[in-house]
PDB file of C-alpha atoms in Angstrom:
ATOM      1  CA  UNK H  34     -15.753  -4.631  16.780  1.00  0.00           C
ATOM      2  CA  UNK H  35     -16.079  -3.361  13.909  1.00  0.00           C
ATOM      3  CA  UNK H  36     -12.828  -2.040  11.302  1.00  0.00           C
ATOM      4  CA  UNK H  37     -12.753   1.143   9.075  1.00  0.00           C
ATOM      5  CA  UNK H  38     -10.045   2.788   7.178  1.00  0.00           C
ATOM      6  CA  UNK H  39      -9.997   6.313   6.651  1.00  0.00           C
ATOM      7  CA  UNK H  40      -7.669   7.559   3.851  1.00  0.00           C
ATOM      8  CA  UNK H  41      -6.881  10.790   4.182  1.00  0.00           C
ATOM      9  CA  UNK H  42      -4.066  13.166   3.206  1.00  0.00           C
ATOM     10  CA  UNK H  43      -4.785  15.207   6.140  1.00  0.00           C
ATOM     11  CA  UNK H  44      -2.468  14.007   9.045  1.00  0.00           C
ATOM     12  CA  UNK H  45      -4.901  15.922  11.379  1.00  0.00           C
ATOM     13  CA  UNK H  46      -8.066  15.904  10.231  1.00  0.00           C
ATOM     14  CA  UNK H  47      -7.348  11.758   9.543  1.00  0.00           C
ATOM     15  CA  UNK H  48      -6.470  11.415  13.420  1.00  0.00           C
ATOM     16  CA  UNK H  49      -9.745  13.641  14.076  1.00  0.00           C
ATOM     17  CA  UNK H  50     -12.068  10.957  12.618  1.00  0.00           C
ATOM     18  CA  UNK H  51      -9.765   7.868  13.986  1.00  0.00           C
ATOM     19  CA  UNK H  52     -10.241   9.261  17.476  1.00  0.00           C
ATOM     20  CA  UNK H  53     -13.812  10.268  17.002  1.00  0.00           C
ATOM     21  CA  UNK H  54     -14.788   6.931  15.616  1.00  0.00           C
ATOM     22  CA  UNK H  55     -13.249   4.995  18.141  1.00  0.00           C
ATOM     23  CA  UNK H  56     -14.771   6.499  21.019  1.00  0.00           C
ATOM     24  CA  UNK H  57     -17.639   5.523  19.563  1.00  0.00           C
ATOM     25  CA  UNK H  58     -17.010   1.684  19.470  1.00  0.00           C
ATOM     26  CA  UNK H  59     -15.103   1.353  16.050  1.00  0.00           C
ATOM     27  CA  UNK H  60     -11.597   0.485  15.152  1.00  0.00           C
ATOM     28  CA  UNK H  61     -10.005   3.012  12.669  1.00  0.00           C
ATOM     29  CA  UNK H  62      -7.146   3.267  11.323  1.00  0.00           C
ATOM     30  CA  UNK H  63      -5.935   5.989   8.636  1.00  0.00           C
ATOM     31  CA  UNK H  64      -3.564   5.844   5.644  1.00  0.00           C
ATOM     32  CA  UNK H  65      -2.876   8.677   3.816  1.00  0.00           C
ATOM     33  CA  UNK H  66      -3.640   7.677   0.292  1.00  0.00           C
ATOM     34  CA  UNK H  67      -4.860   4.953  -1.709  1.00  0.00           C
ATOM     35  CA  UNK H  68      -1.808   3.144  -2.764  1.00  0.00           C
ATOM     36  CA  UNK H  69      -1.016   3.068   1.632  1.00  0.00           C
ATOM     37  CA  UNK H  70      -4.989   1.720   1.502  1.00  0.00           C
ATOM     38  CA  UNK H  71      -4.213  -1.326  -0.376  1.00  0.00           C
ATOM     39  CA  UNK H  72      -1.244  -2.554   1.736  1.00  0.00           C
ATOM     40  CA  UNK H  73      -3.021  -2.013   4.825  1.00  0.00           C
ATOM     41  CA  UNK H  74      -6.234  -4.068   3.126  1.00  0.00           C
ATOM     42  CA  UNK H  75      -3.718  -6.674   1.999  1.00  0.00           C
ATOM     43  CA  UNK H  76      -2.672  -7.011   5.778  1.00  0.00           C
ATOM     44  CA  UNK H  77      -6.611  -6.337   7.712  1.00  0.00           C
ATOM     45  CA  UNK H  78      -9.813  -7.301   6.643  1.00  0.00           C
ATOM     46  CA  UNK H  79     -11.867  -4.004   6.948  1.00  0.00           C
ATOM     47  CA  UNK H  80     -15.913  -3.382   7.598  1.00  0.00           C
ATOM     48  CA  UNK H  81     -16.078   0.031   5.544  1.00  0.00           C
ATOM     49  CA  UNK H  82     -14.277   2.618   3.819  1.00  0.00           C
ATOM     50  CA  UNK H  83     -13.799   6.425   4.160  1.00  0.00           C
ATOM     51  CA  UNK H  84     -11.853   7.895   1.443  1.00  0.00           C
ATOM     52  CA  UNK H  85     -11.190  11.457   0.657  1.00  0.00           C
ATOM     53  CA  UNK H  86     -11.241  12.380  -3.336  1.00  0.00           C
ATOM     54  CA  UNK H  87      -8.088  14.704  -3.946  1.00  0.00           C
ATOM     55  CA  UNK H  88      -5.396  12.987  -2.700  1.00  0.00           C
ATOM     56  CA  UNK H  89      -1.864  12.476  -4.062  1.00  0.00           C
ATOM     57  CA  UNK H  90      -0.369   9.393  -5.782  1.00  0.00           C
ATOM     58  CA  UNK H  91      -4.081   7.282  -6.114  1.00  0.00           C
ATOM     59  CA  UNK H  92      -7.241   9.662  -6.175  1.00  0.00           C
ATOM     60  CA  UNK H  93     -10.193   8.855  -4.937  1.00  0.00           C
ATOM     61  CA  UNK H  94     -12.055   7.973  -7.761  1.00  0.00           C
ATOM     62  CA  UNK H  95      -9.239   5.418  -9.098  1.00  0.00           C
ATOM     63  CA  UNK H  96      -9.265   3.832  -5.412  1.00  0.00           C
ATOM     64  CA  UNK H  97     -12.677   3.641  -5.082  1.00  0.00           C
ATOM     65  CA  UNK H  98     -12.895   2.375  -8.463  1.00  0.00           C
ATOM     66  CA  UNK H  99     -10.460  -0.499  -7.802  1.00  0.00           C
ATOM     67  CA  UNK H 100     -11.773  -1.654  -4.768  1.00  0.00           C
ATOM     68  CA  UNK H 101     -14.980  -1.819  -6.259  1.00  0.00           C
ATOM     69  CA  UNK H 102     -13.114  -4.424  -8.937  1.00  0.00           C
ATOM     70  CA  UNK H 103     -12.204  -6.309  -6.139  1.00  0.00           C
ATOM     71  CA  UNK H 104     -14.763  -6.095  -3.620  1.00  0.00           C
ATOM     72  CA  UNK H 105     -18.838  -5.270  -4.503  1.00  0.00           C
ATOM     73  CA  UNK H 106     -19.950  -5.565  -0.966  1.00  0.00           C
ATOM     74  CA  UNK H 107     -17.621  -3.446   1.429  1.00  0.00           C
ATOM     75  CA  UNK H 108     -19.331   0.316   2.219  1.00  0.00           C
ATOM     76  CA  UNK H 109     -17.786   2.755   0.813  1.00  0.00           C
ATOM     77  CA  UNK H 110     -18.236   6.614   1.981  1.00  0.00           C
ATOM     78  CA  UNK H 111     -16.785   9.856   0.317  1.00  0.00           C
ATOM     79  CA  UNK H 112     -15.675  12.547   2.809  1.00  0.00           C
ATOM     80  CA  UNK H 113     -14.548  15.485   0.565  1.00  0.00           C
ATOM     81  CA  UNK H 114     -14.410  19.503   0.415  1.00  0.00           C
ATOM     82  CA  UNK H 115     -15.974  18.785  -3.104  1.00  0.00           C
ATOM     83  CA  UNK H 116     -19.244  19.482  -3.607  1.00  0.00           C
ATOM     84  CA  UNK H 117     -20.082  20.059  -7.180  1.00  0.00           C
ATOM     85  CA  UNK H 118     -22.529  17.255  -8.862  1.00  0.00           C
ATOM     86  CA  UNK H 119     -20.026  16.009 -10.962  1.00  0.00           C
ATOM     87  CA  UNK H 120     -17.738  14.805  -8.089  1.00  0.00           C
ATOM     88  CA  UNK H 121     -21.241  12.841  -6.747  1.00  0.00           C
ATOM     89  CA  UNK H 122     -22.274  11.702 -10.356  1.00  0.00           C
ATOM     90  CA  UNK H 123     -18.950  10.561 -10.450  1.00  0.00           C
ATOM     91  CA  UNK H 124     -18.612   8.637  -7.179  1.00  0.00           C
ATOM     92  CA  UNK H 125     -22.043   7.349  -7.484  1.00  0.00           C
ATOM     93  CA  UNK H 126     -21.062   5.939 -11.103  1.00  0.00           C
ATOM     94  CA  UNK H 127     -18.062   4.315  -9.439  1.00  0.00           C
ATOM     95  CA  UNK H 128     -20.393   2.437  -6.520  1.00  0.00           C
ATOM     96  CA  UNK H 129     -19.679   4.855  -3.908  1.00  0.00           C
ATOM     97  CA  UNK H 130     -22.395   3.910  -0.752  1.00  0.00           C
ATOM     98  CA  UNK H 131     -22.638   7.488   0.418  1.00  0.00           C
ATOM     99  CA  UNK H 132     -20.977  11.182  -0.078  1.00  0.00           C
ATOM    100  CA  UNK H 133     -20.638  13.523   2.228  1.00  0.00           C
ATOM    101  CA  UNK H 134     -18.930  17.224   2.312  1.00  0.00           C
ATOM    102  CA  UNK H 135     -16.026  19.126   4.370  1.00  0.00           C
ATOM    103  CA  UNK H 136     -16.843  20.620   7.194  1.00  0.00           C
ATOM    104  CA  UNK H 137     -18.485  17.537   8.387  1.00  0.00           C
ATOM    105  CA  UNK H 138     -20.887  17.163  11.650  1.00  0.00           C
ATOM    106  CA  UNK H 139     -19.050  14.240  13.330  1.00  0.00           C
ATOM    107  CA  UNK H 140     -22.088  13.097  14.846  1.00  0.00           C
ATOM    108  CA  UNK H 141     -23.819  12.844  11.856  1.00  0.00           C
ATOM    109  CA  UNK H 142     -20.265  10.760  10.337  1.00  0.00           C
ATOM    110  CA  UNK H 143     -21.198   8.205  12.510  1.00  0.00           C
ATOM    111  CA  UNK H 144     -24.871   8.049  12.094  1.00  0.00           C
ATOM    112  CA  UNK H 145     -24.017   7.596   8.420  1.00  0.00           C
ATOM    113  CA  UNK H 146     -21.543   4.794   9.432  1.00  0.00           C
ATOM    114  CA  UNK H 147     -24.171   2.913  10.966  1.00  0.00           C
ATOM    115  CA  UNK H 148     -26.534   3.167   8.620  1.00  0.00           C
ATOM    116  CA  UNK H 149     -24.346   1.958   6.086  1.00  0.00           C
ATOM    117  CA  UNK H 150     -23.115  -1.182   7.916  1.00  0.00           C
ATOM    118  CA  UNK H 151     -26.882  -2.310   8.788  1.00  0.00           C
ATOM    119  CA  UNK H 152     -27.395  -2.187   4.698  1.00  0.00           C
ATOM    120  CA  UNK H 153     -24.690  -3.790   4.249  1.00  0.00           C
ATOM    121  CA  UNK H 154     -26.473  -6.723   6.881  1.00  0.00           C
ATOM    122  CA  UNK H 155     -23.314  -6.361   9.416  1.00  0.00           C
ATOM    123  CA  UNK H 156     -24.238  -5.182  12.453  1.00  0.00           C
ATOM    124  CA  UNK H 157     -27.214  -7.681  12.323  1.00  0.00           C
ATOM    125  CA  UNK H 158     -25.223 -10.535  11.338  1.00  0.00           C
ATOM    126  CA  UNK H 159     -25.224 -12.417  14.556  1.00  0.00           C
ATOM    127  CA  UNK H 160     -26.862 -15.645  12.831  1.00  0.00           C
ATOM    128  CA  UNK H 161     -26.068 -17.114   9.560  1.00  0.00           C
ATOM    129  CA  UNK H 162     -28.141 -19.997   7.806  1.00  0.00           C
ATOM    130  CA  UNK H 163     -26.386 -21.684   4.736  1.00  0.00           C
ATOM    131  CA  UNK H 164     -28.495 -24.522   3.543  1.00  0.00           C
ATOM    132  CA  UNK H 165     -28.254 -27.285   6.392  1.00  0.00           C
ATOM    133  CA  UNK H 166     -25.952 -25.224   8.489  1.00  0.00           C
ATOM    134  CA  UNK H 167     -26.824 -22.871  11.026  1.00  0.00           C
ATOM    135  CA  UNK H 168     -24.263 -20.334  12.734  1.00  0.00           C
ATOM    136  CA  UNK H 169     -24.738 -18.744  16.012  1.00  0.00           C
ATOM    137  CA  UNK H 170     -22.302 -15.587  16.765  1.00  0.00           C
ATOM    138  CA  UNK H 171     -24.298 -14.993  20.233  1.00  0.00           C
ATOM    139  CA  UNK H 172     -23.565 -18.919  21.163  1.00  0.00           C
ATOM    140  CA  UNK H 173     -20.564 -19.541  18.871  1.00  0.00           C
ATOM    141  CA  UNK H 174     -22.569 -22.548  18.278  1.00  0.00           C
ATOM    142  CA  UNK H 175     -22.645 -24.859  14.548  1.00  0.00           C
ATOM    143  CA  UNK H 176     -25.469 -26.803  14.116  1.00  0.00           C
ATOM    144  CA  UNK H 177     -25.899 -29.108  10.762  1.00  0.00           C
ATOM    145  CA  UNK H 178     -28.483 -30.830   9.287  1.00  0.00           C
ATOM    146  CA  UNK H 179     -29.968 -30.078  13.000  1.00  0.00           C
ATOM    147  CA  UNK H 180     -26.990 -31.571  14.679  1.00  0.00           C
ATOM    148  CA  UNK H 181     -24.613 -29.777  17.046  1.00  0.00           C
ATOM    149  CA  UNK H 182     -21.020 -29.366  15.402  1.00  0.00           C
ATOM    150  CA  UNK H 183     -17.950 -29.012  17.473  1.00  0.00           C
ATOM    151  CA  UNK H 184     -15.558 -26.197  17.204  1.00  0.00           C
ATOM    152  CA  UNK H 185     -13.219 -24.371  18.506  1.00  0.00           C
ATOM    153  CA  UNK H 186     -13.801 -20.628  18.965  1.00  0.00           C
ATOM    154  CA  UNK H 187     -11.244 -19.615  16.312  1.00  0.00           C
ATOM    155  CA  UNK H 188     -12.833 -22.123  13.861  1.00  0.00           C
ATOM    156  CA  UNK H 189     -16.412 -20.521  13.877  1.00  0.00           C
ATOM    157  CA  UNK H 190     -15.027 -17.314  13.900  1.00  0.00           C
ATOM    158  CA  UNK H 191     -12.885 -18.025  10.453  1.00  0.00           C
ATOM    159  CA  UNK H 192     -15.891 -19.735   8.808  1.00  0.00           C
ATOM    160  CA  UNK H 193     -18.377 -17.400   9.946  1.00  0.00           C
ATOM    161  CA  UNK H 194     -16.373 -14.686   8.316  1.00  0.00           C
ATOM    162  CA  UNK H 195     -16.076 -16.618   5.129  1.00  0.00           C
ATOM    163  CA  UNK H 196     -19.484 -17.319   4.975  1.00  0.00           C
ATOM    164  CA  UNK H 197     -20.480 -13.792   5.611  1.00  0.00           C
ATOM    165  CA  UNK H 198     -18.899 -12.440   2.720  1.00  0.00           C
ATOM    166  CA  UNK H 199     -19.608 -15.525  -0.049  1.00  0.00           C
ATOM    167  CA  UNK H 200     -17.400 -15.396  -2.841  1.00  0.00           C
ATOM    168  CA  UNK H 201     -14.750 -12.597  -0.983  1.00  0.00           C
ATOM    169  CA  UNK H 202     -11.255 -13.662  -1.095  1.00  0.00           C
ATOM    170  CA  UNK H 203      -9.450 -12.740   2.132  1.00  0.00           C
ATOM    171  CA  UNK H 204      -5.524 -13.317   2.348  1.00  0.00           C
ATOM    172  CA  UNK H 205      -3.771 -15.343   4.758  1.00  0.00           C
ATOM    173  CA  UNK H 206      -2.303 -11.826   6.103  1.00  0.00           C
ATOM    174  CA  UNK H 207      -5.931 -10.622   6.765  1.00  0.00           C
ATOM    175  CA  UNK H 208      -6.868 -13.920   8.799  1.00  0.00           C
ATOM    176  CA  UNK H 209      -3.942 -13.912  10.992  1.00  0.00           C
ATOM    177  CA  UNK H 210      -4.318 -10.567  11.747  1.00  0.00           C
ATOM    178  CA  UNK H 211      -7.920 -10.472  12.692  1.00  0.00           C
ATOM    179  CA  UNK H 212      -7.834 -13.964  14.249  1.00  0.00           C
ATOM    180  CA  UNK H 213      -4.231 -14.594  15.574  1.00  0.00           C
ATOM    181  CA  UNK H 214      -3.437 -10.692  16.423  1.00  0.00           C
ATOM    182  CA  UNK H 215      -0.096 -10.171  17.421  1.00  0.00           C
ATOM    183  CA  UNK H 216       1.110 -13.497  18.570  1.00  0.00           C
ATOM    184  CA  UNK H 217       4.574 -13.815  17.252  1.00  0.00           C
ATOM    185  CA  UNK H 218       4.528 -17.337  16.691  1.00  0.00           C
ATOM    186  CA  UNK H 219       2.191 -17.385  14.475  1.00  0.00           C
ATOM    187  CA  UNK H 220       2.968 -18.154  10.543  1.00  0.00           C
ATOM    188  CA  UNK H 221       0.684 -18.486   7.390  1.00  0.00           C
ATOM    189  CA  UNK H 222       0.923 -22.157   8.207  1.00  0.00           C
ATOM    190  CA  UNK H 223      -1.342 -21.515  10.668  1.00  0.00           C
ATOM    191  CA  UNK H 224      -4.325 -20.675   8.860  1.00  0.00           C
ATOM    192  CA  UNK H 225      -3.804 -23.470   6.573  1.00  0.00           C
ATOM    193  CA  UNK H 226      -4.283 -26.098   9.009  1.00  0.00           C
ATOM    194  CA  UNK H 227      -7.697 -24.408  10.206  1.00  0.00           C
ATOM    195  CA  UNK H 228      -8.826 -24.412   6.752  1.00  0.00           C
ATOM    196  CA  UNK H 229      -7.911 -28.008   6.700  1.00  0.00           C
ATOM    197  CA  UNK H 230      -9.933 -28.932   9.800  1.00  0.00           C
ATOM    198  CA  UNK H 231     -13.160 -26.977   8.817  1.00  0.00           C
ATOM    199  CA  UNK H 232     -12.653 -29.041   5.320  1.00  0.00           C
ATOM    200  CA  UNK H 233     -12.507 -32.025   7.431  1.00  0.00           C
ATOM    201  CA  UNK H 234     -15.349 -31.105   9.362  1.00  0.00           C
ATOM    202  CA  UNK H 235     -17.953 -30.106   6.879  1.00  0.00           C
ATOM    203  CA  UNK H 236     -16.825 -32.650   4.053  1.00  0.00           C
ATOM    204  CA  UNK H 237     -20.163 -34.363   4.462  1.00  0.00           C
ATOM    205  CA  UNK H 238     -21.716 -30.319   3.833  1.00  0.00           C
ATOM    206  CA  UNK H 239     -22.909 -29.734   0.243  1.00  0.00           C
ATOM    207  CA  UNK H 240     -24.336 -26.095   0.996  1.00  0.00           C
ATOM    208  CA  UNK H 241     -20.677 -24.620   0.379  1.00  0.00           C
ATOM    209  CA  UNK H 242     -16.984 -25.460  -0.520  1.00  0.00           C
ATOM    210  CA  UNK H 243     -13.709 -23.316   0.986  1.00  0.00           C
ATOM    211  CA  UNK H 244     -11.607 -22.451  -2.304  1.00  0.00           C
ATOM    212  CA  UNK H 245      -7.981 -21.856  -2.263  1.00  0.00           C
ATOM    213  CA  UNK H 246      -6.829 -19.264  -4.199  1.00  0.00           C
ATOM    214  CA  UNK H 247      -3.350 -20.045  -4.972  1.00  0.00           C
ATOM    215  CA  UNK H 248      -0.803 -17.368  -3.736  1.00  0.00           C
ATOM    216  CA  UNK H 249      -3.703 -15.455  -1.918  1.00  0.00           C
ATOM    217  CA  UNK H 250      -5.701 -17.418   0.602  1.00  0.00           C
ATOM    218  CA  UNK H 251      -9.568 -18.478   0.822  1.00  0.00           C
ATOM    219  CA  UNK H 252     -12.716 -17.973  -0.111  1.00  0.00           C
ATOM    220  CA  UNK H 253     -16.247 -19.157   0.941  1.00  0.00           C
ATOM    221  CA  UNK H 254     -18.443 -20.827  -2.231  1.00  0.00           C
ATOM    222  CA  UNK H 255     -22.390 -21.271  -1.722  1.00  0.00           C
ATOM    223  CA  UNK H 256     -23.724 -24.418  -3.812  1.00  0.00           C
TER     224      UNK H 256
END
């Protein structure tokens, strides 16, 4: 499944696109500005962004502007009663994916969606080749240097993520929640010692490297 966050000022029209969204196979969740954004991407790894442009304490532009410091690949949409050119120019400038402009046709919302997470080489990301090493999402299969490589299901899914976004730091907090969920007994720890194992693993792999980065979490390196 795939995650969005929708930040939005507008309790109701927020819960509008949340709800719509989801029934069509997405999880949303909406913040209502881009300060709220941030801590909820500090905590959840997210597939694309819908931001509105005029809203209080972080405006659009400055959010979309900072995640694009910190993140070049995730989608990024405008959804915004302004249409003048220089709001576009502007968001375009900034590396805004798409724009579009209140009243919306929800249908069309999540055509757009789609469209931007198959450029963005998501929704077809079901097989991943990195030098000697083959991933299999369909199979949750590892295969190196033509050799079948044991591990566990929450293994592949951790290094498949890393591998999928190359060079995209994602925090402990963002691991254990997509991988661990809500199991209470579950600490930062955790995720270190899976790190350690796929280090273990693929030592003998010289096609990437798993970077700590210190007081954050991990990252994926290609060679």
């Amino acid at each position: 499944m795939f995650h969005i966050l929708v930040v939005e000022d507008d309790p109701q029209f927020n819960r509008n696109v949340c709800a719509y969204l989801q029934r069509h196979g997405y999880s949303a969740e909406g913040c209502g500005d881009g300060l709220e954004a941030f801590d909820k991407m500090s905590q959840t790894m997210y597939d694309l962004i819908i931001s509105d442009i005029m809203m209080p304490n972080l405006d659009g532009f400055a959010f979309a502007q900072a995640v694009r410091e910190q993140d070049k690949l995730i989608p990024l949409l405008f959804l915004t009663a302004r249409s003048d050119f220089s709001a576009k120019s502007e968001g375009f400038r900034i590396g805004v994916d798409d724009f579009m402009v209140k009243p919306v046709d929800m249908d069309e919302l999540v055509l757009r969606v789609g469209a931007l997470l198959r450029r963005a080489g998501i929704l077809s990301s079901k097989r991943l080749t990195v030098g000697a090493l083959t991933l299999d999402a369909d199979e949750t299969s590892a295969t190196l240097n033509g050799e079948d490589m044991p591990l566990t299901v929450r293994e592949f899914n951790i290094l498949f993520k890393l591998l999928s976004y190359p060079k995209r730091t994602f925090t402990r907090a963002q691991l254990m929640d997509e991988f661990w969920g809500l199991e209470s007994d579950t600490t930062p720890r955790s995720v270190d010692v899976f790190i350690t194992r796929l280090r273990s693993k693929f030592a003998d792999c010289q096609d990437f490297e798993i970077v700590t980065i210190r007081g954050l979490g991990y990252k994926a390196v290609l060679k």
